[in-house]
Amino acid sequence: MAPSVLATAAGGQRLKVLLVASLYKLPYRVLRCAAAAGTEVYVLGDRGAHGLRLSRHCRQFFPANNVISGLYDETLAVQINCMVRDIGIAVVLPGDGPSTRALIACRDQLSAPIFPLPSLECFDRLNDKWKFTRLCGELGMRHPASRRFDDAADLVTGCDFGLPAVAKPLSLSGDQGFVLLDGTDTAERLRRINYRPIIVQEFIPGEDIGASIFARSGEVTAFIAHHYGRGIYSTFPGDTIFTDLERLTKHLRLDGCYNFDMRRTAANDIYYLECNPRFFFKIDLSMIAGVNFVALGLPGREPAASDMIRCHSRVYLPKGLAGSPAHWLAVSRKDLAMAAHLCSDPLPPLLESIGVLT
């Protein structure tokens, strides 16, 4: 991806950004998008983020003085301000969920602008699957029938819901804590629920899809609906999804980047499962498809028509190409860009693939 002409400071120097991270996998993808926007990326991370120092796109890594927990941390704010002063940081970026919430909690104490983010109230409301489900109900957005339980014992006492169903923690992302309840091996599956509270939702047959937006003052300025499987990242128009998310964004007057996980049934009905009010795991794939969500929050970046991906397209990763030999005859520029993206920083993806970086 070509560097953005917008990611420059006075005198034509590259814009210096500070990426704050508590983890490795998601922040690495954010780092790559920031670098692709033409910025010089410095990283402030705790133990879980140390793998980021191996990227050739990490200008310098600084260990955090405290664990980045997602809470207000005066020590973190002071450390960030010292780096802003000493390095000339122009923008502070969050790399994952804990760092996003921490920057929101500390933003009034920071001496440099941070990437556009929601209020703490909106973050907590969207990040909580139960609260998000209730919000969907208020806005007329289809969602699975859901119940909330205080703990596993409460779930056992009140388990009169239909099967199959899915048990999940309220605020973890992806499949963390996911337990399918289908009437088989019930005792063993209940023992795997080691978190509280618990949300239990009806299981929706269909395929997993997602959509990501960037918003300014309650207006959606970038959108992409996506599906990933077998090494192929696909986009599609998502007209109904866009209408729903536009309504939600206006309702909460959101700022920043958000990703939504959904299920799409055979009848093309969309069920909203959760919202991640932060950067998302497939953000580098969205960049190759046409929308760099990190670049959207940098100084001087104005909305563009190209930020709205409302069409069918595909990006093949090497795994996808290996499974689709016929596609070798019609490799697209996006496929070549994906290959170049992976090859330009080979060590971290290699170490991640063999489980050294997690």
PDB file of C-alpha atoms in Angstrom, residues 100-317:
ATOM      1  CA  THR A 100      -8.809   1.663  23.859  1.00  0.00           C
ATOM      2  CA  ARG A 101     -10.658   1.903  27.146  1.00  0.00           C
ATOM      3  CA  ALA A 102      -7.546   3.143  28.956  1.00  0.00           C
ATOM      4  CA  LEU A 103      -7.028   5.973  26.459  1.00  0.00           C
ATOM      5  CA  ILE A 104     -10.692   6.983  26.733  1.00  0.00           C
ATOM      6  CA  ALA A 105     -10.378   7.040  30.540  1.00  0.00           C
ATOM      7  CA  CYS A 106      -7.132   9.075  30.383  1.00  0.00           C
ATOM      8  CA  ARG A 107      -7.808  11.302  27.392  1.00  0.00           C
ATOM      9  CA  ASP A 108      -8.307  14.507  29.406  1.00  0.00           C
ATOM     10  CA  GLN A 109      -4.806  14.047  30.852  1.00  0.00           C
ATOM     11  CA  LEU A 110      -3.020  13.529  27.524  1.00  0.00           C
ATOM     12  CA  SER A 111      -1.039  16.251  25.769  1.00  0.00           C
ATOM     13  CA  ALA A 112      -1.474  14.885  22.213  1.00  0.00           C
ATOM     14  CA  PRO A 113      -4.656  14.106  20.258  1.00  0.00           C
ATOM     15  CA  ILE A 114      -5.880  10.516  20.343  1.00  0.00           C
ATOM     16  CA  PHE A 115      -7.568   8.611  17.563  1.00  0.00           C
ATOM     17  CA  PRO A 116     -11.336   9.382  17.520  1.00  0.00           C
ATOM     18  CA  LEU A 117     -12.991   7.282  20.231  1.00  0.00           C
ATOM     19  CA  PRO A 118     -16.426   7.098  21.872  1.00  0.00           C
ATOM     20  CA  SER A 119     -17.302   8.250  25.356  1.00  0.00           C
ATOM     21  CA  LEU A 120     -16.577   5.823  28.175  1.00  0.00           C
ATOM     22  CA  GLU A 121     -20.326   5.283  28.599  1.00  0.00           C
ATOM     23  CA  CYS A 122     -20.777   4.356  24.919  1.00  0.00           C
ATOM     24  CA  PHE A 123     -17.709   2.114  24.927  1.00  0.00           C
ATOM     25  CA  ASP A 124     -18.946   0.136  27.921  1.00  0.00           C
ATOM     26  CA  ARG A 125     -22.466  -0.107  26.525  1.00  0.00           C
ATOM     27  CA  LEU A 126     -21.335  -1.433  23.145  1.00  0.00           C
ATOM     28  CA  ASN A 127     -18.589  -3.669  24.539  1.00  0.00           C
ATOM     29  CA  ASP A 128     -21.058  -5.517  26.795  1.00  0.00           C
ATOM     30  CA  LYS A 129     -22.930  -8.171  24.767  1.00  0.00           C
ATOM     31  CA  TRP A 130     -26.001  -7.998  27.010  1.00  0.00           C
ATOM     32  CA  LYS A 131     -26.244  -4.207  26.853  1.00  0.00           C
ATOM     33  CA  PHE A 132     -25.618  -4.306  23.095  1.00  0.00           C
ATOM     34  CA  THR A 133     -28.406  -6.853  22.623  1.00  0.00           C
ATOM     35  CA  ARG A 134     -30.821  -4.641  24.536  1.00  0.00           C
ATOM     36  CA  LEU A 135     -29.753  -1.648  22.428  1.00  0.00           C
ATOM     37  CA  CYS A 136     -30.497  -3.659  19.284  1.00  0.00           C
ATOM     38  CA  GLY A 137     -33.965  -4.333  20.644  1.00  0.00           C
ATOM     39  CA  GLU A 138     -34.530  -0.616  21.258  1.00  0.00           C
ATOM     40  CA  LEU A 139     -33.482   0.238  17.696  1.00  0.00           C
ATOM     41  CA  GLY A 140     -35.385  -2.546  15.954  1.00  0.00           C
ATOM     42  CA  MET A 141     -32.239  -4.471  14.925  1.00  0.00           C
ATOM     43  CA  ARG A 142     -32.737  -8.236  14.765  1.00  0.00           C
ATOM     44  CA  HIS A 143     -30.793 -10.197  17.397  1.00  0.00           C
ATOM     45  CA  PRO A 144     -30.882 -13.685  18.934  1.00  0.00           C
ATOM     46  CA  ALA A 145     -33.188 -14.278  21.881  1.00  0.00           C
ATOM     47  CA  SER A 146     -30.905 -13.740  24.888  1.00  0.00           C
ATOM     48  CA  ARG A 147     -30.813 -14.214  28.637  1.00  0.00           C
ATOM     49  CA  ARG A 148     -28.323 -13.064  31.250  1.00  0.00           C
ATOM     50  CA  PHE A 149     -27.171 -15.215  34.182  1.00  0.00           C
ATOM     51  CA  ASP A 150     -25.033 -14.212  37.152  1.00  0.00           C
ATOM     52  CA  ASP A 151     -22.897 -17.365  37.007  1.00  0.00           C
ATOM     53  CA  ALA A 152     -22.903 -21.033  35.940  1.00  0.00           C
ATOM     54  CA  ALA A 153     -24.936 -22.081  38.988  1.00  0.00           C
ATOM     55  CA  ASP A 154     -27.595 -19.509  38.115  1.00  0.00           C
ATOM     56  CA  LEU A 155     -27.594 -20.796  34.544  1.00  0.00           C
ATOM     57  CA  VAL A 156     -28.169 -24.393  35.696  1.00  0.00           C
ATOM     58  CA  THR A 157     -31.036 -23.292  37.950  1.00  0.00           C
ATOM     59  CA  GLY A 158     -32.733 -21.302  35.196  1.00  0.00           C
ATOM     60  CA  CYS A 159     -31.864 -23.378  32.132  1.00  0.00           C
ATOM     61  CA  ASP A 160     -35.351 -23.406  30.606  1.00  0.00           C
ATOM     62  CA  PHE A 161     -34.214 -21.842  27.303  1.00  0.00           C
ATOM     63  CA  GLY A 162     -34.414 -23.666  23.992  1.00  0.00           C
ATOM     64  CA  LEU A 163     -31.515 -25.614  22.524  1.00  0.00           C
ATOM     65  CA  PRO A 164     -29.189 -25.262  20.780  1.00  0.00           C
ATOM     66  CA  ALA A 165     -27.906 -22.137  22.483  1.00  0.00           C
ATOM     67  CA  VAL A 166     -24.571 -20.393  22.963  1.00  0.00           C
ATOM     68  CA  ALA A 167     -23.072 -19.268  26.276  1.00  0.00           C
ATOM     69  CA  LYS A 168     -20.557 -16.392  26.181  1.00  0.00           C
ATOM     70  CA  PRO A 169     -18.911 -13.872  28.530  1.00  0.00           C
ATOM     71  CA  LEU A 170     -20.230 -10.332  28.294  1.00  0.00           C
ATOM     72  CA  SER A 171     -17.106  -8.524  27.140  1.00  0.00           C
ATOM     73  CA  LEU A 172     -14.529 -10.883  25.613  1.00  0.00           C
ATOM     74  CA  SER A 173     -14.169 -10.858  21.836  1.00  0.00           C
ATOM     75  CA  GLY A 174     -14.147 -13.511  19.134  1.00  0.00           C
ATOM     76  CA  ASP A 175     -14.727 -17.068  20.338  1.00  0.00           C
ATOM     77  CA  GLN A 176     -13.205 -16.569  23.790  1.00  0.00           C
ATOM     78  CA  GLY A 177     -15.391 -18.350  26.314  1.00  0.00           C
ATOM     79  CA  PHE A 178     -17.794 -19.574  23.598  1.00  0.00           C
ATOM     80  CA  VAL A 179     -19.649 -22.726  24.720  1.00  0.00           C
ATOM     81  CA  LEU A 180     -22.260 -24.431  22.544  1.00  0.00           C
ATOM     82  CA  LEU A 181     -25.119 -25.958  24.520  1.00  0.00           C
ATOM     83  CA  ASP A 182     -26.940 -28.535  22.390  1.00  0.00           C
ATOM     84  CA  GLY A 183     -28.052 -31.126  24.942  1.00  0.00           C
ATOM     85  CA  THR A 184     -24.944 -33.332  24.642  1.00  0.00           C
ATOM     86  CA  ASP A 185     -22.113 -33.479  27.200  1.00  0.00           C
ATOM     87  CA  THR A 186     -23.970 -30.771  29.105  1.00  0.00           C
ATOM     88  CA  ALA A 187     -22.192 -31.244  32.443  1.00  0.00           C
ATOM     89  CA  GLU A 188     -18.752 -31.097  30.814  1.00  0.00           C
ATOM     90  CA  ARG A 189     -19.643 -28.027  28.754  1.00  0.00           C
ATOM     91  CA  LEU A 190     -21.022 -26.223  31.789  1.00  0.00           C
ATOM     92  CA  ARG A 191     -17.738 -26.898  33.612  1.00  0.00           C
ATOM     93  CA  ARG A 192     -15.942 -24.968  30.855  1.00  0.00           C
ATOM     94  CA  ILE A 193     -17.845 -21.813  31.796  1.00  0.00           C
ATOM     95  CA  ASN A 194     -15.312 -20.218  34.151  1.00  0.00           C
ATOM     96  CA  TYR A 195     -16.491 -16.619  33.802  1.00  0.00           C
ATOM     97  CA  ARG A 196     -19.302 -14.466  35.116  1.00  0.00           C
ATOM     98  CA  PRO A 197     -21.773 -12.983  34.269  1.00  0.00           C
ATOM     99  CA  ILE A 198     -22.959 -15.116  31.323  1.00  0.00           C
ATOM    100  CA  ILE A 199     -25.101 -14.307  28.308  1.00  0.00           C
ATOM    101  CA  VAL A 200     -26.945 -17.212  26.683  1.00  0.00           C
ATOM    102  CA  GLN A 201     -28.281 -16.699  23.164  1.00  0.00           C
ATOM    103  CA  GLU A 202     -30.246 -18.890  20.810  1.00  0.00           C
ATOM    104  CA  PHE A 203     -28.048 -20.448  18.150  1.00  0.00           C
ATOM    105  CA  ILE A 204     -28.739 -18.919  14.735  1.00  0.00           C
ATOM    106  CA  PRO A 205     -28.048 -21.329  11.829  1.00  0.00           C
ATOM    107  CA  GLY A 206     -26.185 -19.630   9.019  1.00  0.00           C
ATOM    108  CA  GLU A 207     -22.795 -18.058   8.312  1.00  0.00           C
ATOM    109  CA  ASP A 208     -20.651 -15.642  10.276  1.00  0.00           C
ATOM    110  CA  ILE A 209     -20.332 -12.200   8.694  1.00  0.00           C
ATOM    111  CA  GLY A 210     -19.192  -8.799   9.904  1.00  0.00           C
ATOM    112  CA  ALA A 211     -19.306  -5.110   9.140  1.00  0.00           C
ATOM    113  CA  SER A 212     -16.996  -2.256  10.094  1.00  0.00           C
ATOM    114  CA  ILE A 213     -17.634   1.475  10.165  1.00  0.00           C
ATOM    115  CA  PHE A 214     -15.833   4.714  10.891  1.00  0.00           C
ATOM    116  CA  ALA A 215     -17.932   7.543  12.308  1.00  0.00           C
ATOM    117  CA  ARG A 216     -17.595  11.252  12.965  1.00  0.00           C
ATOM    118  CA  SER A 217     -20.101  12.986  15.260  1.00  0.00           C
ATOM    119  CA  GLY A 218     -22.732  10.330  14.632  1.00  0.00           C
ATOM    120  CA  GLU A 219     -22.273  10.132  10.858  1.00  0.00           C
ATOM    121  CA  VAL A 220     -20.987   6.991   9.133  1.00  0.00           C
ATOM    122  CA  THR A 221     -18.139   8.068   6.828  1.00  0.00           C
ATOM    123  CA  ALA A 222     -16.700   4.623   6.003  1.00  0.00           C
ATOM    124  CA  PHE A 223     -18.334   1.206   5.713  1.00  0.00           C
ATOM    125  CA  ILE A 224     -17.429  -2.314   4.691  1.00  0.00           C
ATOM    126  CA  ALA A 225     -19.441  -5.540   5.086  1.00  0.00           C
ATOM    127  CA  HIS A 226     -17.264  -8.630   5.001  1.00  0.00           C
ATOM    128  CA  HIS A 227     -16.974 -12.386   5.245  1.00  0.00           C
ATOM    129  CA  TYR A 228     -13.850 -14.472   5.727  1.00  0.00           C
ATOM    130  CA  GLY A 229     -13.416 -18.164   5.092  1.00  0.00           C
ATOM    131  CA  ARG A 230     -10.855 -20.580   3.630  1.00  0.00           C
ATOM    132  CA  GLY A 231      -8.316 -17.848   3.083  1.00  0.00           C
ATOM    133  CA  ILE A 232     -10.669 -15.576   1.136  1.00  0.00           C
ATOM    134  CA  TYR A 233     -11.808 -12.165   2.386  1.00  0.00           C
ATOM    135  CA  SER A 234     -15.024 -11.118   0.644  1.00  0.00           C
ATOM    136  CA  THR A 235     -16.996  -7.879   0.681  1.00  0.00           C
ATOM    137  CA  PHE A 236     -20.655  -7.428  -0.237  1.00  0.00           C
ATOM    138  CA  PRO A 237     -23.090  -4.476  -0.474  1.00  0.00           C
ATOM    139  CA  GLY A 238     -24.778  -4.953   2.929  1.00  0.00           C
ATOM    140  CA  ASP A 239     -27.522  -2.381   2.314  1.00  0.00           C
ATOM    141  CA  THR A 240     -29.703  -3.514   5.238  1.00  0.00           C
ATOM    142  CA  ILE A 241     -26.685  -3.631   7.534  1.00  0.00           C
ATOM    143  CA  PHE A 242     -25.629  -0.122   6.538  1.00  0.00           C
ATOM    144  CA  THR A 243     -29.107   1.225   7.307  1.00  0.00           C
ATOM    145  CA  ASP A 244     -29.102  -0.430  10.733  1.00  0.00           C
ATOM    146  CA  LEU A 245     -25.620   0.785  11.647  1.00  0.00           C
ATOM    147  CA  GLU A 246     -26.325   4.283  10.398  1.00  0.00           C
ATOM    148  CA  ARG A 247     -29.312   4.417  12.755  1.00  0.00           C
ATOM    149  CA  LEU A 248     -27.258   3.131  15.701  1.00  0.00           C
ATOM    150  CA  THR A 249     -24.418   5.571  14.981  1.00  0.00           C
ATOM    151  CA  LYS A 250     -26.761   8.562  14.899  1.00  0.00           C
ATOM    152  CA  HIS A 251     -28.514   7.394  18.064  1.00  0.00           C
ATOM    153  CA  LEU A 252     -25.265   7.300  20.073  1.00  0.00           C
ATOM    154  CA  ARG A 253     -23.479  10.094  18.145  1.00  0.00           C
ATOM    155  CA  LEU A 254     -20.445   7.863  17.765  1.00  0.00           C
ATOM    156  CA  ASP A 255     -16.877   8.757  16.861  1.00  0.00           C
ATOM    157  CA  GLY A 256     -14.244   6.270  15.749  1.00  0.00           C
ATOM    158  CA  CYS A 257     -13.989   2.723  14.436  1.00  0.00           C
ATOM    159  CA  TYR A 258     -16.449  -0.091  15.223  1.00  0.00           C
ATOM    160  CA  ASN A 259     -16.826  -3.698  14.118  1.00  0.00           C
ATOM    161  CA  PHE A 260     -20.016  -5.738  14.339  1.00  0.00           C
ATOM    162  CA  ASP A 261     -20.321  -9.534  14.313  1.00  0.00           C
ATOM    163  CA  MET A 262     -23.462 -11.024  12.816  1.00  0.00           C
ATOM    164  CA  ARG A 263     -25.048 -14.234  11.539  1.00  0.00           C
ATOM    165  CA  ARG A 264     -26.692 -14.379   8.115  1.00  0.00           C
ATOM    166  CA  THR A 265     -29.340 -17.066   7.614  1.00  0.00           C
ATOM    167  CA  ALA A 266     -30.212 -18.931   4.424  1.00  0.00           C
ATOM    168  CA  ALA A 267     -33.172 -16.526   4.078  1.00  0.00           C
ATOM    169  CA  ASN A 268     -30.673 -13.609   4.181  1.00  0.00           C
ATOM    170  CA  ASP A 269     -31.897 -12.401   7.588  1.00  0.00           C
ATOM    171  CA  ILE A 270     -29.215 -10.606   9.629  1.00  0.00           C
ATOM    172  CA  TYR A 271     -28.864 -11.203  13.387  1.00  0.00           C
ATOM    173  CA  TYR A 272     -26.541  -8.898  15.349  1.00  0.00           C
ATOM    174  CA  LEU A 273     -24.384 -10.729  17.904  1.00  0.00           C
ATOM    175  CA  GLU A 274     -21.894  -8.222  19.284  1.00  0.00           C
ATOM    176  CA  CYS A 275     -20.058  -4.959  18.751  1.00  0.00           C
ATOM    177  CA  ASN A 276     -16.335  -4.311  19.159  1.00  0.00           C
ATOM    178  CA  PRO A 277     -15.984  -0.551  19.817  1.00  0.00           C
ATOM    179  CA  ARG A 278     -12.337  -0.575  18.752  1.00  0.00           C
ATOM    180  CA  PHE A 279     -10.085  -1.665  15.899  1.00  0.00           C
ATOM    181  CA  PHE A 280     -10.790  -5.199  14.701  1.00  0.00           C
ATOM    182  CA  PHE A 281      -8.843  -8.326  13.764  1.00  0.00           C
ATOM    183  CA  LYS A 282      -9.466  -8.192  10.001  1.00  0.00           C
ATOM    184  CA  ILE A 283      -8.510  -4.516   9.740  1.00  0.00           C
ATOM    185  CA  ASP A 284      -5.515  -5.226   7.485  1.00  0.00           C
ATOM    186  CA  LEU A 285      -7.728  -7.261   5.135  1.00  0.00           C
ATOM    187  CA  SER A 286     -10.164  -4.340   4.971  1.00  0.00           C
ATOM    188  CA  MET A 287      -7.213  -2.112   4.094  1.00  0.00           C
ATOM    189  CA  ILE A 288      -6.246  -4.324   1.153  1.00  0.00           C
ATOM    190  CA  ALA A 289      -9.915  -4.373   0.088  1.00  0.00           C
ATOM    191  CA  GLY A 290      -9.901  -0.574  -0.006  1.00  0.00           C
ATOM    192  CA  VAL A 291     -10.509   1.009   3.420  1.00  0.00           C
ATOM    193  CA  ASN A 292      -7.650   1.782   5.812  1.00  0.00           C
ATOM    194  CA  PHE A 293      -9.589   2.461   9.020  1.00  0.00           C
ATOM    195  CA  VAL A 294      -6.483   3.667  10.867  1.00  0.00           C
ATOM    196  CA  ALA A 295      -5.752   6.295   8.215  1.00  0.00           C
ATOM    197  CA  LEU A 296      -9.297   7.655   8.568  1.00  0.00           C
ATOM    198  CA  GLY A 297      -8.525   9.051  12.024  1.00  0.00           C
ATOM    199  CA  LEU A 298      -5.263  10.779  11.142  1.00  0.00           C
ATOM    200  CA  PRO A 299      -5.033  14.594  10.906  1.00  0.00           C
ATOM    201  CA  GLY A 300      -6.134  16.032   7.584  1.00  0.00           C
ATOM    202  CA  ARG A 301      -7.957  12.922   6.387  1.00  0.00           C
ATOM    203  CA  GLU A 302     -11.305  13.879   4.830  1.00  0.00           C
ATOM    204  CA  PRO A 303     -14.102  11.388   4.010  1.00  0.00           C
ATOM    205  CA  ALA A 304     -14.016   9.993   0.478  1.00  0.00           C
ATOM    206  CA  ALA A 305     -16.468   8.033  -1.649  1.00  0.00           C
ATOM    207  CA  SER A 306     -13.928   5.199  -1.845  1.00  0.00           C
ATOM    208  CA  ASP A 307     -14.273   4.663   1.922  1.00  0.00           C
ATOM    209  CA  MET A 308     -17.739   3.203   1.320  1.00  0.00           C
ATOM    210  CA  ILE A 309     -17.267  -0.345   0.015  1.00  0.00           C
ATOM    211  CA  ARG A 310     -20.774  -1.258  -1.172  1.00  0.00           C
ATOM    212  CA  CYS A 311     -19.950  -3.964  -3.709  1.00  0.00           C
ATOM    213  CA  HIS A 312     -18.855  -7.572  -4.113  1.00  0.00           C
ATOM    214  CA  SER A 313     -15.086  -8.096  -4.144  1.00  0.00           C
ATOM    215  CA  ARG A 314     -12.547 -10.676  -3.009  1.00  0.00           C
ATOM    216  CA  VAL A 315      -9.027 -10.698  -1.643  1.00  0.00           C
ATOM    217  CA  TYR A 316      -7.187 -14.028  -1.697  1.00  0.00           C
ATOM    218  CA  LEU A 317      -4.624 -14.891   0.942  1.00  0.00           C
TER     219      LEU A 317
END
